[in-house]
Short mmCIF file of C-alpha atoms and ligand atoms in Angstrom, two decimals:
data_model
loop_
_atom_site.label_atom_id
_atom_site.label_comp_id
_atom_site.label_asym_id
_atom_site.label_seq_id
_atom_site.Cartn_x
_atom_site.Cartn_y
_atom_site.Cartn_z
CA GLN N 1 0.00 0.00 0.00
CA GLN N 2 1.23 3.45 -0.96
CA THR N 3 1.89 6.15 1.61
CA LEU N 4 0.73 9.71 1.05
CA LYS N 5 4.32 10.82 0.42
CA GLU N 6 4.89 8.09 -2.17
CA ARG N 7 1.68 9.00 -3.98
CA LEU N 8 2.62 12.67 -3.88
CA ALA N 9 6.07 11.92 -5.35
CA GLU N 10 4.28 10.29 -8.30
CA LEU N 11 1.87 13.18 -8.80
CA ILE N 12 4.35 16.06 -8.65
CA PRO N 13 6.14 15.65 -12.03
CA ALA N 14 2.83 15.52 -13.92
CA GLU N 15 1.51 18.57 -12.07
CA ILE N 16 4.67 20.54 -12.87
CA GLU N 17 4.00 19.78 -16.57
CA ASN N 18 0.32 20.63 -16.14
CA VAL N 19 1.14 24.07 -14.70
CA LYS N 20 3.70 24.67 -17.46
CA ALA N 21 1.09 23.86 -20.10
CA VAL N 22 -1.55 26.11 -18.48
CA ARG N 23 0.93 28.98 -18.31
CA ALA N 24 2.07 28.44 -21.90
CA GLU N 25 -1.52 28.51 -23.13
CA HIS N 26 -3.10 31.11 -20.85
CA GLY N 27 -0.20 32.88 -19.17
CA LYS N 28 -0.54 36.14 -21.09
CA LYS N 29 -4.33 36.34 -20.97
CA SER N 30 -6.00 39.08 -18.92
CA PHE N 31 -8.35 38.26 -16.05
CA GLY N 32 -10.17 41.58 -16.57
CA PRO N 33 -9.55 45.06 -15.23
CA VAL N 34 -8.34 45.94 -11.76
CA LEU N 35 -10.36 48.79 -10.25
CA VAL N 36 -8.82 51.40 -8.00
CA ASP N 37 -11.66 50.58 -5.59
CA GLN N 38 -10.23 47.07 -5.19
CA LEU N 39 -6.95 48.51 -3.88
CA TYR N 40 -8.89 50.39 -1.20
CA GLY N 41 -11.51 47.66 -0.76
CA GLY N 42 -9.54 44.77 0.69
CA MET N 43 -8.81 43.34 -2.81
CA ARG N 44 -12.33 41.85 -2.88
CA GLY N 45 -12.79 39.77 -6.05
CA LEU N 46 -9.25 40.36 -7.30
CA PRO N 47 -7.98 37.17 -8.95
CA ALA N 48 -4.56 36.92 -7.38
CA LEU N 49 -3.70 33.48 -6.00
CA ILE N 50 -3.42 29.82 -6.94
CA TRP N 51 -4.98 27.45 -4.38
CA ASP N 52 -5.57 23.86 -5.40
CA GLY N 53 -7.28 22.23 -2.41
CA SER N 54 -10.59 24.01 -2.64
CA VAL N 55 -12.54 26.60 -4.62
CA LEU N 56 -15.38 28.73 -3.22
CA ASP N 57 -18.42 29.42 -5.36
CA PRO N 58 -20.41 32.44 -4.08
CA ASP N 59 -23.76 30.66 -4.50
CA GLU N 60 -22.89 27.06 -3.90
CA GLY N 61 -20.17 27.29 -1.25
CA ILE N 62 -16.97 25.33 -0.88
CA ARG N 63 -15.84 22.36 -2.97
CA PHE N 64 -12.83 20.39 -1.78
CA ARG N 65 -11.01 19.20 -4.91
CA GLY N 66 -14.29 19.55 -6.78
CA LYS N 67 -16.43 17.80 -4.16
CA THR N 68 -19.19 19.42 -2.09
CA ILE N 69 -19.55 18.85 1.66
CA PRO N 70 -22.43 16.31 1.23
CA GLU N 71 -20.30 14.48 -1.36
CA ILE N 72 -17.29 14.19 0.92
CA GLN N 73 -19.55 13.13 3.80
CA ASP N 74 -20.64 10.32 1.52
CA LEU N 75 -17.30 9.41 -0.09
CA LEU N 76 -14.59 9.70 2.57
CA PRO N 77 -13.74 6.78 4.88
CA LYS N 78 -15.40 6.72 8.31
CA ALA N 79 -14.33 5.39 11.70
CA PRO N 80 -15.69 1.94 12.61
CA GLY N 81 -19.34 2.52 13.55
CA GLY N 82 -19.10 6.22 12.68
CA SER N 83 -20.95 8.18 10.04
CA GLU N 84 -18.90 11.39 9.70
CA PRO N 85 -15.85 11.63 7.42
CA LEU N 86 -12.40 11.22 8.97
CA PRO N 87 -10.28 14.40 8.55
CA GLU N 88 -7.37 12.10 7.65
CA GLY N 89 -9.23 11.29 4.43
CA LEU N 90 -9.93 14.95 3.74
CA PHE N 91 -6.21 15.72 4.04
CA TRP N 92 -5.39 12.96 1.57
CA LEU N 93 -8.01 14.39 -0.78
CA LEU N 94 -6.71 17.97 -0.40
CA VAL N 95 -3.15 16.87 -1.13
CA THR N 96 -3.73 14.40 -3.96
CA GLY N 97 -7.18 15.17 -5.36
CA GLU N 98 -8.00 11.50 -4.77
CA VAL N 99 -10.34 9.73 -2.33
CA PRO N 100 -8.17 7.45 -0.14
CA THR N 101 -8.89 3.88 0.88
CA GLN N 102 -9.80 2.95 4.44
CA ALA N 103 -6.32 1.45 4.86
CA GLN N 104 -4.60 4.62 3.66
CA VAL N 105 -6.60 6.68 6.15
CA GLU N 106 -5.75 4.29 8.96
CA ALA N 107 -2.07 4.57 8.07
CA LEU N 108 -2.33 8.36 8.29
CA SER N 109 -3.94 8.13 11.76
CA LYS N 110 -1.01 5.95 12.90
CA ASP N 111 1.59 8.18 11.30
CA TRP N 112 0.16 11.29 12.98
CA ALA N 113 -0.11 9.52 16.35
CA ALA N 114 3.58 8.59 16.05
CA ARG N 115 4.54 12.22 15.37
CA ALA N 116 2.23 13.76 18.00
CA ALA N 117 4.64 14.43 20.87
CA ILE N 118 5.70 18.05 21.38
CA PRO N 119 9.13 19.10 22.67
CA GLU N 120 9.39 19.48 26.42
CA PHE N 121 10.35 23.14 26.15
CA VAL N 122 7.10 23.82 24.26
CA GLU N 123 5.17 22.12 27.05
CA GLU N 124 6.98 24.33 29.56
CA LEU N 125 6.35 27.40 27.44
CA LEU N 126 2.62 26.66 27.53
CA ASP N 127 2.65 25.84 31.23
CA ARG N 128 4.18 29.24 31.93
CA CYS N 129 1.54 31.20 30.03
CA PRO N 130 -0.89 32.99 32.37
CA PRO N 131 -4.40 31.54 31.98
CA THR N 132 -5.48 35.07 31.10
CA LEU N 133 -3.47 34.94 27.84
CA HIS N 134 -5.98 34.19 25.08
CA PRO N 135 -5.81 30.54 23.95
CA MET N 136 -5.15 31.66 20.37
CA SER N 137 -2.07 33.65 21.45
CA GLN N 138 -0.79 30.59 23.33
CA PHE N 139 -1.51 28.44 20.28
CA SER N 140 0.39 30.74 17.94
CA LEU N 141 3.31 30.97 20.37
CA ALA N 142 3.63 27.18 20.58
CA VAL N 143 3.36 26.65 16.82
CA THR N 144 6.05 29.28 16.20
CA ALA N 145 8.28 27.49 18.70
CA LEU N 146 7.91 24.17 16.81
CA ASN N 147 10.16 25.75 14.20
CA HIS N 148 12.99 24.69 16.57
CA ASP N 149 12.83 21.21 15.01
CA SER N 150 11.85 22.13 11.45
CA THR N 151 13.09 19.64 8.87
CA PHE N 152 12.66 22.26 6.16
CA ALA N 153 14.67 24.96 7.93
CA LYS N 154 17.45 22.46 8.58
CA ALA N 155 17.46 21.19 5.00
CA TYR N 156 17.60 24.76 3.73
CA GLN N 157 20.59 25.51 5.93
CA GLN N 158 22.26 22.42 4.52
CA GLY N 159 21.72 23.69 0.99
CA VAL N 160 18.86 21.48 -0.21
CA SER N 161 18.12 21.96 -3.93
CA LYS N 162 14.99 23.91 -4.92
CA LYS N 163 13.65 20.79 -6.60
CA GLU N 164 13.73 18.94 -3.29
CA TYR N 165 11.96 21.56 -1.14
CA TRP N 166 8.69 19.69 -1.04
CA GLY N 167 10.07 16.64 0.82
CA PRO N 168 11.15 18.46 4.00
CA ALA N 169 8.11 20.77 3.71
CA PHE N 170 5.92 17.64 3.64
CA GLU N 171 7.62 16.28 6.78
CA ASP N 172 7.05 19.58 8.61
CA CYS N 173 3.40 19.73 7.52
CA MET N 174 2.79 16.20 8.76
CA ASP N 175 4.52 17.03 12.07
CA LEU N 176 2.54 20.26 12.34
CA ILE N 177 -0.86 18.59 11.95
CA ALA N 178 0.18 15.72 14.21
CA LYS N 179 1.34 17.98 17.06
CA LEU N 180 -1.62 20.37 17.13
CA PRO N 181 -3.86 18.19 19.33
CA ASN N 182 -1.20 18.00 22.03
CA ILE N 183 -0.78 21.77 21.93
CA ALA N 184 -4.53 22.46 21.90
CA GLY N 185 -5.19 19.89 24.63
CA ARG N 186 -2.50 21.32 26.87
CA ILE N 187 -3.80 24.88 26.44
CA TYR N 188 -7.34 23.73 27.24
CA ARG N 189 -6.32 21.85 30.36
CA ASN N 190 -4.01 24.61 31.58
CA VAL N 191 -6.43 27.47 31.04
CA TYR N 192 -9.54 25.74 32.38
CA GLY N 193 -7.86 23.69 35.11
CA GLN N 194 -8.77 20.30 33.70
CA GLY N 195 -5.78 18.30 34.93
CA LYS N 196 -3.07 16.33 33.17
CA VAL N 197 -2.92 15.81 29.41
CA PRO N 198 -3.44 12.10 28.61
CA ALA N 199 -1.19 10.16 26.23
CA ILE N 200 -2.02 9.76 22.52
CA ASP N 201 -3.58 6.38 21.71
CA PRO N 202 -1.89 5.14 18.53
CA THR N 203 -4.77 2.76 17.76
CA LYS N 204 -7.29 5.60 17.53
CA ASP N 205 -7.99 8.26 14.89
CA TYR N 206 -6.94 11.91 15.03
CA SER N 207 -10.31 13.28 16.17
CA TRP N 208 -10.73 10.67 18.89
CA ASN N 209 -7.33 11.65 20.24
CA MET N 210 -8.19 15.35 20.01
CA ALA N 211 -11.40 14.68 21.94
CA ASN N 212 -9.51 12.62 24.51
CA LEU N 213 -6.91 15.33 25.08
CA LEU N 214 -9.77 17.72 25.83
CA GLY N 215 -11.43 15.15 28.10
CA PHE N 216 -14.47 14.35 25.93
CA ALA N 217 -13.58 11.03 24.28
CA GLU N 218 -16.17 9.03 26.20
CA LYS N 219 -18.88 11.03 24.42
CA ASN N 220 -19.02 9.26 21.08
CA ASP N 221 -21.23 11.93 19.50
CA PHE N 222 -18.67 14.59 20.43
CA VAL N 223 -15.96 12.56 18.68
CA GLU N 224 -18.20 12.36 15.62
CA LEU N 225 -18.80 16.10 15.85
CA LEU N 226 -15.05 16.75 15.88
CA ARG N 227 -14.58 14.58 12.77
CA LEU N 228 -17.17 16.67 10.96
CA TYR N 229 -15.93 19.94 12.50
CA ILE N 230 -12.29 19.47 11.47
CA THR N 231 -13.32 18.32 8.00
CA ILE N 232 -15.54 21.30 7.20
CA HIS N 233 -13.27 23.93 8.81
CA SER N 234 -10.15 22.68 7.03
CA ASP N 235 -10.07 24.79 3.91
CA HIS N 236 -11.98 27.66 2.28
CA GLU N 237 -9.86 28.49 -0.78
CA GLY N 238 -6.82 30.75 -0.65
CA GLY N 239 -7.88 34.37 -0.19
CA ASN N 240 -9.26 34.28 3.36
CA VAL N 241 -6.98 35.82 5.97
CA SER N 242 -5.64 32.61 7.55
CA ALA N 243 -5.03 30.75 4.28
CA HIS N 244 -3.50 33.73 2.56
CA ALA N 245 -1.31 34.64 5.54
CA GLY N 246 0.11 31.09 5.61
CA LYS N 247 0.79 31.06 1.88
CA LEU N 248 2.33 34.52 1.97
CA VAL N 249 4.71 33.77 4.81
CA GLY N 250 5.54 30.37 3.30
CA SER N 251 6.52 32.13 0.08
CA ALA N 252 9.49 33.66 1.91
CA LEU N 253 10.56 30.04 2.55
CA SER N 254 9.76 30.46 6.21
CA ASP N 255 9.13 26.87 7.31
CA PRO N 256 5.56 25.52 7.66
CA PHE N 257 5.51 26.15 11.43
CA LEU N 258 6.31 29.84 11.00
CA ALA N 259 3.91 30.07 8.07
CA PHE N 260 1.04 28.44 9.93
CA ALA N 261 1.62 30.56 13.04
CA ALA N 262 0.89 33.54 10.78
CA SER N 263 -2.35 31.83 9.73
CA LEU N 264 -3.30 31.46 13.38
CA ASN N 265 -2.67 35.12 14.14
CA GLY N 266 -5.05 36.03 11.33
CA LEU N 267 -7.63 33.47 12.38
CA ALA N 268 -7.62 35.08 15.84
CA GLY N 269 -9.35 38.21 14.48
CA PRO N 270 -13.07 38.74 15.25
CA LEU N 271 -14.01 39.21 11.60
CA HIS N 272 -12.45 35.82 10.80
CA GLY N 273 -12.10 32.76 13.05
CA LEU N 274 -12.74 34.48 16.36
CA ALA N 275 -16.33 34.99 15.16
CA ASN N 276 -17.23 31.55 16.60
CA GLN N 277 -16.36 32.85 20.06
CA GLU N 278 -18.16 36.14 19.35
CA VAL N 279 -21.34 34.32 18.29
CA LEU N 280 -21.62 32.49 21.60
CA LEU N 281 -20.89 35.66 23.58
CA TRP N 282 -23.55 37.48 21.57
CA LEU N 283 -26.12 34.70 22.09
CA ARG N 284 -25.38 34.56 25.81
CA LYS N 285 -25.72 38.34 26.12
CA MET N 286 -29.00 38.16 24.25
CA GLN N 287 -30.27 35.45 26.59
CA SER N 288 -29.32 37.45 29.67
CA LYS N 289 -31.06 40.53 28.24
CA ILE N 290 -34.29 39.03 26.88
CA GLY N 291 -34.38 35.68 28.68
CA GLU N 292 -34.73 32.13 27.34
CA ASN N 293 -37.66 31.29 25.03
CA ALA N 294 -37.86 34.93 23.98
CA THR N 295 -40.38 36.01 21.34
CA ASP N 296 -39.35 36.75 17.75
CA GLU N 297 -40.12 40.41 18.44
CA ALA N 298 -37.65 40.51 21.35
CA VAL N 299 -34.95 38.81 19.25
CA LYS N 300 -35.56 41.28 16.40
CA GLU N 301 -35.20 44.20 18.75
CA TYR N 302 -31.95 42.78 20.10
CA VAL N 303 -30.51 42.31 16.59
CA TRP N 304 -31.43 45.88 15.65
CA SER N 305 -29.80 47.16 18.85
CA THR N 306 -26.57 45.37 17.86
CA LEU N 307 -26.59 47.11 14.48
CA LYS N 308 -27.54 50.48 15.95
CA ASN N 309 -24.58 50.24 18.33
CA GLY N 310 -22.32 50.05 15.27
CA GLN N 311 -21.48 46.37 15.80
CA VAL N 312 -21.67 43.47 13.37
CA VAL N 313 -23.96 40.48 13.92
CA PRO N 314 -21.32 37.78 14.41
CA GLY N 315 -21.71 34.64 12.30
CA TYR N 316 -23.53 36.43 9.51
CA GLY N 317 -22.19 37.78 6.22
CA HIS N 318 -19.22 36.72 4.13
CA ALA N 319 -16.69 38.34 1.84
CA VAL N 320 -17.32 35.82 -0.98
CA LEU N 321 -20.39 33.70 -0.17
CA ARG N 322 -23.83 34.99 -1.13
CA LYS N 323 -25.96 32.13 0.22
CA THR N 324 -26.22 30.16 3.46
CA ASP N 325 -22.81 28.60 4.06
CA PRO N 326 -22.97 24.83 3.44
CA ARG N 327 -20.69 24.47 6.46
CA TYR N 328 -23.50 26.07 8.49
CA SER N 329 -26.01 23.68 6.90
CA ALA N 330 -23.85 20.62 7.68
CA GLN N 331 -23.72 21.66 11.34
CA ARG N 332 -27.46 22.33 11.38
CA GLU N 333 -28.05 18.81 10.02
CA PHE N 334 -25.84 17.44 12.79
CA ALA N 335 -27.83 19.39 15.39
CA LEU N 336 -31.16 18.22 13.99
CA LYS N 337 -29.90 14.64 14.22
CA HIS N 338 -28.20 14.74 17.62
CA LEU N 339 -29.61 17.65 19.67
CA PRO N 340 -32.94 18.79 18.19
CA ASN N 341 -34.29 19.91 21.57
CA ASP N 342 -31.26 21.79 22.85
CA PRO N 343 -32.51 25.25 23.93
CA LEU N 344 -29.46 27.07 22.55
CA PHE N 345 -29.86 25.27 19.21
CA LYS N 346 -33.45 26.47 19.16
CA LEU N 347 -32.22 30.02 19.67
CA VAL N 348 -29.66 29.61 16.84
CA ALA N 349 -32.48 28.37 14.59
CA GLN N 350 -34.71 31.27 15.65
CA VAL N 351 -31.91 33.76 14.93
CA PHE N 352 -31.45 32.11 11.50
CA ASN N 353 -35.08 32.92 10.72
CA ILE N 354 -34.74 36.53 11.81
CA VAL N 355 -31.27 37.96 11.10
CA PRO N 356 -31.16 37.68 7.27
CA GLY N 357 -34.37 39.75 6.94
CA ILE N 358 -32.96 42.45 9.20
CA LEU N 359 -29.58 42.58 7.46
CA LEU N 360 -31.43 42.89 4.12
CA GLU N 361 -33.57 45.67 5.51
CA ALA N 362 -30.52 47.44 6.96
CA GLY N 363 -29.17 47.27 3.41
CA LYS N 364 -25.41 47.21 3.96
CA ALA N 365 -24.20 43.60 4.17
CA LYS N 366 -23.80 42.04 0.72
CA ASN N 367 -24.59 38.65 2.21
CA PRO N 368 -27.25 38.44 4.93
CA TRP N 369 -26.88 34.66 5.39
CA PRO N 370 -25.12 32.74 8.19
CA ASN N 371 -21.52 31.54 7.87
CA VAL N 372 -19.73 28.60 9.48
CA ASP N 373 -19.23 30.40 12.80
CA ALA N 374 -22.92 30.95 13.51
CA HIS N 375 -23.35 27.30 14.42
CA SER N 376 -20.21 25.69 15.78
CA GLY N 377 -20.34 27.10 19.32
CA VAL N 378 -23.78 25.74 20.11
CA LEU N 379 -22.69 22.21 19.14
CA LEU N 380 -19.57 22.33 21.30
CA THR N 381 -21.53 23.83 24.19
CA HIS N 382 -24.09 21.04 23.98
CA TYR N 383 -21.42 18.48 24.86
CA GLY N 384 -20.03 20.59 27.69
CA LEU N 385 -17.24 22.39 25.88
CA ASP N 386 -18.60 25.78 26.82
CA GLN N 387 -15.36 27.72 27.22
CA MET N 388 -15.92 29.94 24.21
CA ASN N 389 -12.47 31.58 24.25
CA PHE N 390 -11.19 28.17 23.22
CA TYR N 391 -13.38 27.75 20.12
CA THR N 392 -11.05 29.40 17.64
CA VAL N 393 -8.28 26.99 18.68
CA LEU N 394 -10.37 24.13 17.27
CA PHE N 395 -10.86 26.14 14.08
CA GLY N 396 -7.08 26.58 14.00
CA VAL N 397 -6.39 22.84 14.37
CA SER N 398 -8.71 22.29 11.40
CA ARG N 399 -7.34 25.10 9.24
CA ALA N 400 -3.87 23.52 9.39
CA PHE N 401 -5.11 20.81 7.03
CA GLY N 402 -5.88 23.20 4.19
CA VAL N 403 -2.89 25.47 4.69
CA ALA N 404 -0.48 22.52 4.99
CA ALA N 405 -1.77 20.91 1.77
CA GLN N 406 -1.14 24.14 -0.14
CA LEU N 407 2.27 24.76 1.46
CA ILE N 408 3.39 21.33 0.22
CA TRP N 409 2.25 22.09 -3.32
CA ASP N 410 3.70 25.59 -3.28
CA ARG N 411 7.12 24.15 -2.50
CA ALA N 412 6.67 21.32 -5.03
CA LEU N 413 5.74 23.75 -7.80
CA GLY N 414 8.39 26.31 -6.89
CA ALA N 415 5.90 29.07 -5.99
CA PRO N 416 7.82 32.35 -5.94
CA LEU N 417 8.05 34.98 -3.24
CA GLU N 418 4.75 36.90 -3.07
CA ARG N 419 5.25 40.57 -3.78
CA PRO N 420 2.27 42.50 -5.15
CA LYS N 421 2.65 46.19 -6.00
CA SER N 422 1.32 48.84 -3.66
CA TYR N 423 0.56 52.50 -4.38
CA SER N 424 0.11 55.62 -2.29
CA THR N 425 -3.06 57.69 -2.63
CA ASP N 426 -0.85 60.43 -4.01
CA ALA N 427 0.49 58.08 -6.68
CA ILE N 428 -3.07 57.04 -7.63
CA LYS N 429 -4.02 60.70 -8.06
CA LYS N 430 -0.99 61.34 -10.29
CA ILE N 431 -1.53 58.20 -12.41
CA PHE N 432 -5.11 59.17 -13.18
CA ALA N 433 -4.67 62.97 -13.36
CA GLY N 434 -6.67 64.23 -16.30
CA LYS N 435 -7.95 60.73 -17.26
N1 AMX X 501 -23.54 42.52 10.64
C1 AMX X 501 -23.58 43.85 10.45
N2 AMX X 501 -23.03 44.46 9.38
C2 AMX X 501 -22.44 43.69 8.46
C3 AMX X 501 -22.40 42.29 8.58
C4 AMX X 501 -22.97 41.71 9.74
N3 AMX X 501 -22.93 40.42 9.96
N4 AMX X 501 -21.75 41.80 7.50
C5 AMX X 501 -21.38 42.85 6.75
N5 AMX X 501 -21.81 44.00 7.33
C6 AMX X 501 -21.54 45.38 6.88
C7 AMX X 501 -20.03 45.58 6.85
O1 AMX X 501 -19.51 45.84 8.16
C8 AMX X 501 -19.89 46.72 5.90
O2 AMX X 501 -20.21 47.91 6.60
P1 AMX X 501 -19.48 49.31 6.26
O3 AMX X 501 -19.84 49.60 4.84
O4 AMX X 501 -20.05 50.24 7.25
O5 AMX X 501 -18.01 49.06 6.46
C9 AMX X 501 -21.00 46.45 4.89
O6 AMX X 501 -21.94 45.57 5.56
C10 AMX X 501 -20.52 45.75 3.63
O7 AMX X 501 -19.76 44.60 3.99
P2 AMX X 501 -19.70 43.30 3.03
O8 AMX X 501 -19.07 43.72 1.74
O9 AMX X 501 -21.03 42.65 2.98
O10 AMX X 501 -18.75 42.34 3.86
P3 AMX X 501 -17.15 42.27 3.89
O11 AMX X 501 -16.71 41.45 2.72
O12 AMX X 501 -16.53 43.61 4.03
O13 AMX X 501 -16.90 41.50 5.26
C11 AMX X 501 -17.34 39.86 6.92
C12 AMX X 501 -17.21 40.15 5.43
C13 AMX X 501 -17.43 38.37 7.15
C14 AMX X 501 -16.10 40.40 7.63
C15 AMX X 501 -18.61 40.58 7.47
O14 AMX X 501 -19.76 40.03 6.86
C16 AMX X 501 -18.75 40.51 8.97
O15 AMX X 501 -18.17 41.37 9.66
N6 AMX X 501 -19.49 39.49 9.53
C17 AMX X 501 -19.57 39.28 10.96
C18 AMX X 501 -18.31 38.61 11.49
C19 AMX X 501 -18.22 37.17 11.04
O16 AMX X 501 -19.17 36.41 11.15
N7 AMX X 501 -17.04 36.77 10.56
C20 AMX X 501 -16.78 35.37 10.19
C21 AMX X 501 -16.71 35.14 8.69
C22 AMX X 501 -16.38 33.72 8.38
C23 AMX X 501 -14.98 33.39 8.79
O17 AMX X 501 -14.02 33.97 8.29
N8 AMX X 501 -14.76 32.52 9.71
#
């Protein structure tokens, strides 16, 4: 049976030729005009990056290597007795474009378990963080420190040839993904006083081990939730802040640990990954203000008061999507199956019926529909993981899958240093003077 690295080694030469052919045929073609507004407007819609793992359609949502979320839920291998896809399989798909066999997925689980230990000094680093330091800051700190043992950085120092970059980058990416549960578990236990971090069980899958490190492995539905959660949070094409930050920093040949730490720092922003924490805070504040089982009228009033205070409704809107996020829908399906009577889920569903109409009426947001973050917190809370400051860490563990897959390909295809051109407002005025 082939390992992921062996399969990748086979695929790379053909993909190098494929990219050459695409560039020879289309390389000089224009993608349309660039508007000055796009320079000021966060580069929205600017075609600027290659990202192979997934592509986001504004109306349909994400496709991982061409496959929708329902398709991957159907196609990817499951744990024995489980019904959600194993993130191991999603990683194989992101890297190769191929659906792996059950045996290949099991081999990945074992490989990651074998790589999972973190250096003692990183454990000490985490143990010394004050519990008041946000879990995402601790996470980023620890991932940066993993660069101490980077295979890529070492190979570069030893003069590895450009053609061989992908091998050490692959090793770092595998180590990165493998070590994240131990980092996340340690942060969780330190910050919330949950005792000692248990050992990794090499006979179990990645999500089971993640759940066990957090202290939730005996809840089988929670383990299933994590399998789904990691899978759907893994990748959302290349232009979002965390994906782009990782790719950008990787383009300087910073090793995958340094590159992914940059992703985490971006994910920690409230307009991006931190929105899952913000959603729960917002729901809790709403409950304390208007009580449980509030009327639609009371919820409407609360939503309007959020907008009137100049705040965003967390979990709603998206820079690219223009419909309900299929990652939201997948989580809603999970809730309908496993926790239909949970009071907080009922509130999330009630909010779903109310917020889009208000955002449309307010007339500013281009997309009034919920995104992935509107739903994840209520699921985690249901199983007792109610420490919302920790939620973005789980998003971060998942996002490593997508960023790592692209970092491997960027090094395999010799992606150059990213360096777009910037202009001053004065320069813009001069360029267009009299035009
Ligand atoms: N509530 C209130 N106002 C909103 C809004 C929301 N949920 N979504 C967008 N708007 C406002 C914007 O703030 C902006 O106002 P402005 O003109 O006064 O600056 C206006 O509508 C136009 O924004 P847009 O073009 O529709 O969105 P964008 O591409 O600039 O930003 C996003 C996208 C996600 C940052 C924004 O919708 C938002 O702030 N949502 C709430 C936070 C959130 O859920 N983030 C998570 C996104 C998913 C993820 O990355 N994990």
